[in-house]
XYZ file of C-alpha atoms in Angstrom:
493
model
C 0.149 -0.009 0.367
C 1.393 3.882 -0.935
C 1.006 6.950 1.330
C -1.437 8.454 -1.074
C -4.168 8.341 1.478
C -1.916 10.184 4.298
C -0.809 12.121 1.793
C -3.862 13.324 0.218
C -5.077 14.253 4.103
C -2.016 16.504 4.707
C -2.534 18.038 1.568
C -6.466 18.847 2.518
C -5.348 20.358 6.033
C -2.626 22.182 4.308
C -4.939 23.881 1.648
C -7.078 24.887 4.494
C -4.765 27.005 6.700
C -5.092 30.779 6.396
C -2.147 31.030 4.235
C -3.069 28.992 1.106
C -6.382 30.635 1.243
C -5.533 34.009 0.354
C -2.676 32.904 -1.757
C -5.509 30.990 -3.619
C -8.191 33.777 -3.609
C -8.911 35.252 -6.471
C -8.318 38.642 -4.761
C -5.314 37.437 -3.175
C -2.926 39.348 -5.619
C -4.622 42.678 -4.338
C -4.660 41.613 -0.701
C -1.562 40.543 -0.315
C -0.097 43.662 -2.429
C -2.067 45.534 0.092
C -0.584 44.257 3.269
C 2.683 44.464 1.892
C 2.177 48.066 1.486
C 1.131 48.794 4.775
C 3.108 46.501 6.999
C 6.196 45.298 4.679
C 8.249 48.030 3.669
C 11.254 48.861 5.576
C 10.746 50.500 8.905
C 7.072 49.811 8.339
C 5.004 49.827 11.567
C 4.199 46.312 13.321
C 0.819 47.830 14.211
C -1.221 50.285 12.769
C -4.566 52.094 14.046
C -7.784 50.926 12.969
C -9.294 54.173 11.943
C -5.432 55.167 10.303
C -5.606 51.562 8.302
C -8.908 52.273 7.254
C -8.293 55.194 5.550
C -5.176 53.786 3.919
C -6.686 51.029 2.562
C -9.423 53.339 0.830
C -6.301 55.395 -0.509
C -4.622 52.633 -1.607
C -7.747 51.252 -3.321
C -8.728 54.685 -4.930
C -5.334 55.214 -6.223
C -5.294 51.302 -7.906
C -8.940 52.204 -9.305
C -7.602 55.444 -10.861
C -4.871 53.599 -12.590
C -7.238 51.060 -14.101
C -7.404 48.354 -12.037
C -10.367 46.318 -10.379
C -11.440 46.835 -6.841
C -13.820 45.773 -4.866
C -16.924 47.930 -4.087
C -16.901 47.383 -0.316
C -15.982 49.737 2.239
C -12.415 49.560 3.623
C -13.561 48.844 6.871
C -16.030 46.087 5.750
C -12.673 44.139 3.939
C -10.014 44.768 6.636
C -12.838 43.148 8.989
C -12.965 40.140 6.829
C -9.579 39.875 6.528
C -9.803 39.732 10.703
C -11.832 36.529 10.172
C -9.832 35.040 7.871
C -6.999 35.132 10.185
C -4.741 37.289 7.853
C -4.840 40.200 10.708
C -4.828 40.639 14.393
C -6.813 42.822 16.209
C -6.095 44.300 19.090
C -7.797 46.569 21.643
C -5.168 49.200 22.885
C -5.979 51.994 25.516
C -5.730 55.723 23.625
C -4.582 58.354 26.088
C -6.105 61.002 23.750
C -9.617 59.965 23.555
C -9.663 58.670 27.342
C -11.372 55.204 26.054
C -9.617 52.361 24.640
C -8.972 51.652 20.739
C -7.929 49.356 18.192
C -4.979 47.945 16.377
C -4.340 45.898 13.604
C -1.298 43.435 13.002
C -0.154 40.796 10.679
C -0.532 37.404 11.291
C 1.791 34.700 10.675
C -0.672 33.678 7.702
C -0.336 36.627 5.981
C 3.498 37.059 6.646
C 4.424 33.805 5.327
C 2.021 34.565 2.222
C 3.881 37.460 1.928
C 7.131 36.026 1.903
C 6.447 33.613 -0.159
C 5.189 35.723 -3.017
C 8.390 37.754 -2.195
C 10.439 34.841 -2.734
C 8.855 33.838 -6.407
C 8.467 36.976 -7.655
C 12.399 37.844 -6.684
C 15.902 36.277 -7.698
C 16.174 32.379 -6.853
C 18.301 31.162 -4.989
C 20.368 28.285 -7.028
C 22.072 25.227 -6.622
C 25.761 26.353 -6.070
C 28.869 26.352 -4.113
C 27.462 28.947 -1.320
C 24.415 26.449 -0.599
C 26.230 23.659 -0.435
C 28.737 25.145 1.827
C 26.173 26.171 4.427
C 24.655 22.644 3.909
C 28.161 21.265 5.146
C 28.289 23.985 7.716
C 25.294 23.459 9.167
C 25.804 19.401 9.294
C 28.887 19.952 10.828
C 27.734 21.928 13.187
C 25.028 19.800 13.973
C 27.078 16.792 14.170
C 29.312 18.089 16.339
C 26.390 18.806 18.777
C 24.729 15.612 18.449
C 27.964 13.307 19.188
C 27.738 12.071 22.736
C 31.483 10.548 22.357
C 34.240 13.176 23.845
C 36.880 11.499 22.122
C 34.972 12.245 18.913
C 34.190 15.488 19.485
C 37.751 16.524 20.587
C 38.870 14.977 17.309
C 36.266 17.111 15.463
C 37.277 20.260 17.388
C 40.991 19.435 16.551
C 40.687 18.827 13.013
C 38.596 22.360 12.328
C 41.722 24.252 14.906
C 44.248 22.628 12.401
C 42.199 23.772 9.261
C 41.863 27.425 10.505
C 45.673 27.624 11.702
C 47.038 26.269 8.356
C 45.256 29.001 6.804
C 46.318 31.484 9.123
C 50.113 30.146 8.948
C 49.579 30.520 5.041
C 48.462 34.358 5.212
C 51.136 35.122 7.676
C 53.549 33.611 5.539
C 52.748 35.734 2.644
C 50.357 33.847 1.136
C 47.848 35.809 -1.504
C 44.395 36.499 0.014
C 42.330 37.123 -3.262
C 39.012 38.967 -3.095
C 35.964 36.851 -3.488
C 34.483 37.128 -6.885
C 30.909 39.098 -7.084
C 28.704 36.083 -8.092
C 30.410 34.340 -5.246
C 29.581 37.092 -2.731
C 26.499 37.313 -4.488
C 25.431 33.634 -3.941
C 26.125 33.864 -0.115
C 24.296 37.005 0.142
C 21.066 35.390 -1.109
C 21.769 32.315 1.087
C 21.684 34.886 3.831
C 18.440 37.026 2.326
C 16.873 33.455 3.057
C 17.542 32.829 6.437
C 16.771 36.782 7.411
C 13.849 36.749 5.429
C 12.276 33.682 7.731
C 12.490 35.919 11.319
C 9.800 38.026 10.760
C 7.335 35.006 10.640
C 8.705 33.057 13.572
C 8.994 36.132 15.559
C 4.911 36.143 15.084
C 3.946 32.456 15.651
C 5.914 33.026 18.653
C 3.721 36.125 19.301
C 0.640 34.244 18.412
C 1.251 31.624 20.490
C 1.758 33.718 23.388
C -1.960 35.193 22.568
C -3.304 32.073 22.583
C -1.979 31.348 26.070
C -3.195 34.532 26.803
C -6.961 33.990 25.889
C -6.730 30.333 27.384
C -5.473 31.154 30.568
C -8.149 34.378 30.987
C -10.766 32.014 30.424
C -9.600 29.608 33.346
C -9.607 32.309 35.518
C -13.377 33.354 34.540
C -14.653 29.897 34.672
C -13.396 29.572 38.136
C -13.025 25.854 37.301
C -9.577 25.747 39.124
C -8.102 27.172 41.562
C -6.045 30.473 41.188
C -2.734 28.918 42.145
C -3.077 25.743 39.627
C -4.396 28.021 36.367
C -0.962 30.488 37.556
C 1.466 27.406 37.492
C 0.013 26.403 33.986
C 0.575 29.657 32.872
C 3.974 29.618 34.325
C 4.922 26.133 32.494
C 3.240 27.114 29.105
C 5.322 30.368 29.199
C 8.355 28.986 29.740
C 8.117 25.954 26.710
C 7.167 28.089 24.445
C 11.067 28.922 24.213
C 11.806 25.070 24.273
C 9.077 23.449 22.488
C 8.931 24.727 18.858
C 11.180 25.709 16.142
C 9.831 29.531 16.244
C 10.270 29.415 20.424
C 14.100 27.992 20.015
C 14.737 31.244 17.373
C 13.336 33.556 19.384
C 15.310 32.318 22.514
C 18.642 32.412 20.619
C 17.558 36.170 19.117
C 17.362 37.318 22.743
C 20.591 35.946 23.455
C 21.643 38.021 20.578
C 20.318 41.122 21.999
C 21.929 40.875 25.095
C 25.290 39.926 23.835
C 26.663 43.481 23.026
C 30.060 41.910 21.544
C 27.871 39.850 18.888
C 25.854 42.200 17.593
C 28.855 44.683 17.225
C 30.330 41.752 14.867
C 27.381 41.076 13.384
C 27.027 45.098 12.516
C 30.121 44.802 10.852
C 30.184 41.862 9.150
C 27.035 43.467 7.581
C 29.054 46.825 7.004
C 31.455 44.399 5.228
C 29.258 42.577 3.324
C 27.687 45.903 1.701
C 31.241 47.457 0.758
C 31.520 44.885 -1.436
C 31.548 45.391 -5.223
C 28.147 43.069 -5.854
C 26.214 44.914 -3.660
C 26.255 47.692 -6.418
C 23.836 45.120 -7.914
C 21.548 45.199 -5.204
C 18.206 47.146 -4.804
C 17.727 49.857 -2.367
C 15.287 47.968 -0.717
C 17.778 44.702 -0.222
C 20.299 46.912 1.082
C 17.984 48.757 3.643
C 16.790 45.418 4.625
C 20.271 43.814 5.163
C 21.456 47.244 6.836
C 18.311 46.911 9.283
C 19.116 42.890 10.279
C 19.493 44.296 13.867
C 16.803 46.535 13.772
C 14.289 43.614 12.575
C 16.111 40.983 15.357
C 15.266 43.681 18.065
C 11.719 44.472 16.976
C 10.720 40.822 16.807
C 12.297 40.179 20.152
C 9.684 43.363 21.105
C 6.954 42.057 19.766
C 6.879 38.677 21.533
C 8.057 40.670 24.859
C 5.373 43.087 24.554
C 2.906 40.261 23.908
C 4.013 38.802 27.038
C 3.834 42.100 28.993
C -0.295 42.266 28.302
C -0.390 38.784 29.307
C 1.268 39.265 32.852
C -0.744 42.794 33.072
C -4.191 40.881 32.505
C -3.089 38.216 35.156
C -1.974 40.935 37.543
C -5.373 42.885 37.009
C -7.802 40.047 37.018
C -5.927 38.480 40.279
C -6.001 41.992 42.194
C -9.488 42.610 41.490
C -10.768 39.345 41.690
C -11.146 38.107 45.587
C -12.834 35.098 45.666
C -13.315 35.388 49.454
C -15.459 38.732 49.226
C -17.273 37.066 46.227
C -18.501 34.190 48.544
C -19.097 36.606 51.461
C -21.398 38.357 49.085
C -23.459 35.493 48.260
C -23.684 34.249 51.682
C -25.287 37.465 52.224
C -27.959 37.757 48.817
C -28.691 33.901 50.113
C -29.398 35.144 53.700
C -31.170 38.402 52.604
C -33.878 36.097 50.165
C -33.936 33.922 53.310
C -35.195 36.136 55.536
C -37.568 37.862 53.055
C -39.239 34.461 52.030
C -39.841 34.016 56.189
C -41.270 37.615 56.381
C -43.288 37.369 53.438
C -44.703 33.873 54.850
C -46.337 35.968 58.460
C -47.312 39.234 56.498
C -50.114 40.292 54.690
C -49.753 41.845 51.052
C -50.217 45.529 52.075
C -47.416 45.154 55.220
C -44.681 47.211 55.450
C -40.893 46.740 56.361
C -39.318 49.731 58.895
C -35.762 50.251 57.533
C -34.562 51.897 61.030
C -35.646 48.356 62.849
C -32.572 45.928 63.606
C -32.031 43.333 60.721
C -32.736 39.884 61.868
C -29.531 38.233 60.525
C -26.372 38.670 62.117
C -24.197 37.866 58.899
C -26.220 40.519 56.797
C -24.107 43.998 57.376
C -25.663 47.159 55.745
C -23.459 50.692 56.315
C -25.992 52.421 54.220
C -29.023 52.149 52.379
C -29.860 55.055 49.281
C -31.666 57.959 50.247
C -32.233 59.654 47.179
C -34.608 57.896 45.053
C -35.262 58.857 40.822
C -36.325 62.162 40.103
C -38.220 62.468 36.768
C -37.315 66.493 36.273
C -34.090 64.908 36.283
C -34.681 63.811 32.904
C -36.779 66.993 31.278
C -35.384 67.619 27.871
C -33.167 70.479 26.951
C -34.972 74.082 25.997
C -35.022 74.166 21.966
C -32.347 75.657 20.249
C -32.534 79.473 19.043
C -33.150 80.066 15.268
C -30.137 81.700 13.549
C -32.092 82.222 10.213
C -30.694 85.850 10.286
C -26.664 85.193 10.734
C -26.563 81.979 8.791
C -23.657 80.899 6.875
C -23.606 81.191 3.401
C -23.772 78.154 1.181
C -20.837 77.582 -0.933
C -21.612 75.918 -4.239
C -19.901 72.580 -5.690
C -17.580 74.231 -8.053
C -16.400 76.643 -4.822
C -15.393 73.673 -2.853
C -13.980 71.901 -5.508
C -11.725 74.976 -6.342
C -10.044 74.348 -3.621
C -9.738 70.317 -3.655
C -7.318 68.113 -5.220
C -6.593 67.604 -9.063
C -8.595 67.175 -11.566
C -7.511 64.342 -13.371
C -10.503 63.725 -15.932
C -9.389 67.276 -17.530
C -5.761 66.780 -16.919
C -5.903 62.780 -18.796
C -7.583 64.968 -21.677
C -4.772 67.402 -21.755
C -1.884 64.950 -21.894
C -2.069 64.084 -25.743
C -1.903 67.727 -26.506
C 2.039 68.126 -25.743
C 5.194 66.472 -25.649
C 6.369 67.487 -21.858
C 4.353 68.553 -18.496
C 6.067 71.832 -18.951
C 4.273 72.583 -22.248
C 1.018 71.275 -21.289
C 0.825 72.849 -18.051
C 1.399 76.608 -20.074
C -1.526 75.855 -21.999
C -4.111 74.406 -19.429
C -6.516 77.083 -18.495
C -6.413 79.547 -15.232
C -8.488 77.204 -13.538
C -6.725 74.104 -13.607
C -3.178 75.393 -13.122
C -2.957 75.207 -9.722
C -0.796 73.507 -7.469
C -2.332 70.609 -6.787
C -3.111 70.300 -10.537
C 0.585 70.345 -10.959
C 1.312 67.508 -8.998
C -1.203 65.670 -10.267
C -0.309 66.576 -13.727
C 3.528 65.071 -12.611
C 1.954 62.471 -10.769
C 0.213 61.356 -14.162
C 3.370 61.231 -15.763
C 5.182 58.663 -13.982
C 1.784 56.635 -13.539
C 0.973 56.435 -17.095
C 4.096 57.351 -18.889
C 6.850 55.654 -16.639
C 8.607 58.678 -16.660
C 11.158 59.090 -13.890
C 11.698 62.390 -11.743
C 15.102 60.940 -10.721
C 16.497 60.856 -14.256
C 15.250 63.286 -16.151
C 17.477 66.272 -17.027
C 15.215 68.392 -18.354
C 13.820 71.549 -15.695
C 11.158 73.934 -15.852
C 9.121 76.577 -14.276
C 6.100 75.884 -13.468
C 3.822 79.424 -13.174
C 0.309 78.052 -10.728
C -2.216 80.218 -9.646
C -4.338 79.277 -6.716
C -8.143 79.855 -6.552
C -7.672 83.608 -4.646
C -5.816 84.965 -7.767
C -2.274 84.443 -5.609
C 0.621 83.291 -8.122
C 3.536 80.848 -7.226
C 6.476 79.424 -9.782
C 7.712 76.279 -8.842
C 11.112 74.777 -10.388
C 10.665 71.568 -11.354
C 11.392 67.844 -13.674
C 9.612 68.525 -17.504
C 8.903 65.061 -17.620
C 7.876 63.198 -21.313
C 4.671 62.172 -21.753
C 4.872 59.957 -24.272
C 6.594 56.512 -23.634
C 10.111 56.267 -23.389
C 10.455 59.649 -23.612
C 12.936 60.048 -21.224
C 14.817 57.473 -21.551
């Protein structure tokens, strides 16, 4: 019998995971692009306030629609909430000191991070089999074998072999031997191996953070259920929190990152190595994003460690708050007092008539009930009276602005600008021929934006400059020095 049934079951299970669900969706490319734009850039925020993220997604969708891409008609808030339900984003309540109430923040889940990493890998330069990859495998196998060798003599022999190899290389260099620089192709292969390892770090940190969040929910649920003693729940939390760092690959990676973050000498050595790599000639062929990502390696590690530690701090704060506010002894006393009051009321109703009254100043029969004060101020309907009506202001009502007047102070008029593009060869010529109401500073920015988006012009490479004379709606004239971009495809090449 073959293993096809087990293989099919594993495949079905894998395809139900949120990562593959995202990649298989018809809207998957759009969602991955939006999440990458918001969370994937160098120095991008790990968490984004909910309202700001809704506005950002709405703006990105509008920009895509402007360039002719098909986008969903649903509001951004509805789309983002759907991503939360699909486990591509997490929504966390946070205190808002400005508003005096709790707010919400969005963050990537490990499933979305895995999908983004997969798209980045298949769309970028593929790491091919070569000397660098083979050497990486050999080094990893050698280290693993050294750690796994239980025989002390065998370990000593392996260490002596490594020492002999390093000593021979040192003696050769001290004797005047040549140290030829590595070729660009060789260093590039090693860099791609390093990049492949670094790209897995954010996903590992997110998985550890999500594991802490899952433990958080379960521990708080155990506290609220009150089915186990609080001490037992706390012991379970401490045991599981410690096991996170040892029971999974991601947890062990996090533990190693914490050790690295605490070792200043290792951090300085790593930073020096990264600087040396970027100073090699092959780095000229890297994109700005690749150089920035490599330069920010230490920051990436620090941010990942802080992400997990922040989640653990939230868990500890929730447990501390629950323990301080929850007093089982006081709850039991309150339950006993309520039951005693109900018993006394039942006895009193059995011996009195329907119109009998109870003297509140009389001593309460049960000594177990202690009431220090009674409510003396009752509800007054006058307190809920409606406020007086507002005074009419028809005489001094503000002048209503027309739609055209409001539009004059708005953004670029892209429809009219698009219609004017075929009339000239450059943005300076087209802008000079525009009517006065279409020569505002905002319209100048819109024309340059269309030149970049529609024709592929690059403001950084063009050598032509022009002075643009703009007119604001109030008649103020401003002049700007800027690039004269071509409005024909390949015109600036």
